[in-house]
């Protein structure tokens, strides 16, 4: 995938993130600015809370001006899907313009179509990072938010971005104050055991590490199924940030994780009726269908990999279930 080292692109992958026992861990985000109204302290971030007068990285808090910021997102990426999904659900198409990466990577990492980047005219995402965050060192990931006015990178932490965009531009509809403790609890569990858990299983390099991670994934799905069996949404009667964090993992599960990551103990559409109905309700909300790129996910997760798929053969299935079927939820 490559990375930037002091602003210079290199095809070196960097630290592998594999421990001695074969367990995989994710490299943390390197840029964590914040957007909030001047009279409203920043809300609790994904896994850390910024101080009232500064962003998590210590930078000044930026104002929530519609149209000022541009989101860069890859349709393959579940972390970026959080933002494109929230953008659709909250109706932020005009307030938050987006540039989509090409659904493939090369030795230049994520690519941008000619003319797709009106800010820097970049053809690769690492060029955006290098221009917007001089001297950046780390992985070049999506989503990433850029301040078009100052041409500076705001943040590449998906959890932070979901919270700040939902609060600043969505009127905190995804984080009602009364539900914030419950949302935070689900956010933490989902990030640790499911959103990131599927990757710990898929990237594990020992049988023990894989089995531990896979069992945690399915235990978490069981917990989610029980919750949605008795409640319309994860935190009760309102769709919240926790649902937005859960959906990209669920949407990819049967078409990608079930096969490519060996998470084949169960399928969402066959074995989790409450989750499957919940997922269809979200999928049928206005604008969400545009974020569902099942064939891109199938090809992307089965792309050539020396460890997981050395021949690069992409399966022709599975046959996709009907996401437009009535969900039957009141």
Tab-separated table of N, CA, C and O in Angstrom, residues 8 19 32 73 85 109 137 168 195-196 210 304 314 322:
chain	number	residue	atom	x	y	z
A	8	UNK	N	7.353	12.317	1.856
A	8	UNK	CA	7.849	11.680	0.636
A	8	UNK	C	7.221	10.302	0.501
A	8	UNK	O	7.275	9.490	1.429
A	19	UNK	N	2.184	-9.200	15.866
A	19	UNK	CA	2.933	-9.502	17.077
A	19	UNK	C	3.565	-10.890	16.980
A	19	UNK	O	3.343	-11.630	16.021
A	32	UNK	N	-5.517	14.518	13.643
A	32	UNK	CA	-6.777	14.531	14.376
A	32	UNK	C	-7.163	15.954	14.778
A	32	UNK	O	-7.116	16.332	15.942
A	73	UNK	N	-12.768	9.884	0.035
A	73	UNK	CA	-13.206	8.580	0.508
A	73	UNK	C	-13.039	7.545	-0.587
A	73	UNK	O	-13.193	7.848	-1.775
A	85	UNK	N	-22.004	7.260	4.425
A	85	UNK	CA	-23.310	6.836	4.936
A	85	UNK	C	-23.948	7.951	5.761
A	85	UNK	O	-25.129	8.287	5.566
A	109	UNK	N	-0.679	3.913	-4.258
A	109	UNK	CA	-1.727	3.885	-3.249
A	109	UNK	C	-3.080	4.185	-3.861
A	109	UNK	O	-3.363	3.813	-5.003
A	137	UNK	N	4.046	11.791	8.103
A	137	UNK	CA	4.624	10.449	8.135
A	137	UNK	C	3.549	9.473	8.583
A	137	UNK	O	2.932	9.658	9.633
A	168	UNK	N	-21.511	18.848	14.027
A	168	UNK	CA	-21.368	20.190	13.466
A	168	UNK	C	-22.357	20.473	12.343
A	168	UNK	O	-22.869	21.591	12.229
A	195	UNK	N	-15.795	-3.978	14.108
A	195	UNK	CA	-15.225	-3.191	13.016
A	195	UNK	C	-13.748	-3.530	12.802
A	195	UNK	O	-13.298	-3.739	11.669
A	196	UNK	N	-13.007	-3.564	13.878
A	196	UNK	CA	-11.591	-3.919	13.815
A	196	UNK	C	-11.404	-5.428	13.972
A	196	UNK	O	-10.423	-5.994	13.488
A	210	UNK	N	-6.204	-16.234	14.885
A	210	UNK	CA	-7.409	-16.216	14.041
A	210	UNK	C	-8.633	-16.695	14.824
A	210	UNK	O	-9.688	-16.045	14.804
A	304	UNK	N	-5.315	-9.645	-5.159
A	304	UNK	CA	-4.116	-10.445	-4.973
A	304	UNK	C	-3.374	-10.044	-3.702
A	304	UNK	O	-3.135	-8.876	-3.433
A	314	UNK	N	-10.653	-13.970	-8.083
A	314	UNK	CA	-11.823	-13.369	-7.441
A	314	UNK	C	-13.016	-14.289	-7.644
A	314	UNK	O	-13.347	-14.645	-8.774
A	322	UNK	N	-31.511	-9.909	-1.605
A	322	UNK	CA	-32.274	-8.740	-2.032
A	322	UNK	C	-32.326	-7.697	-0.920
A	322	UNK	O	-33.115	-7.815	0.019
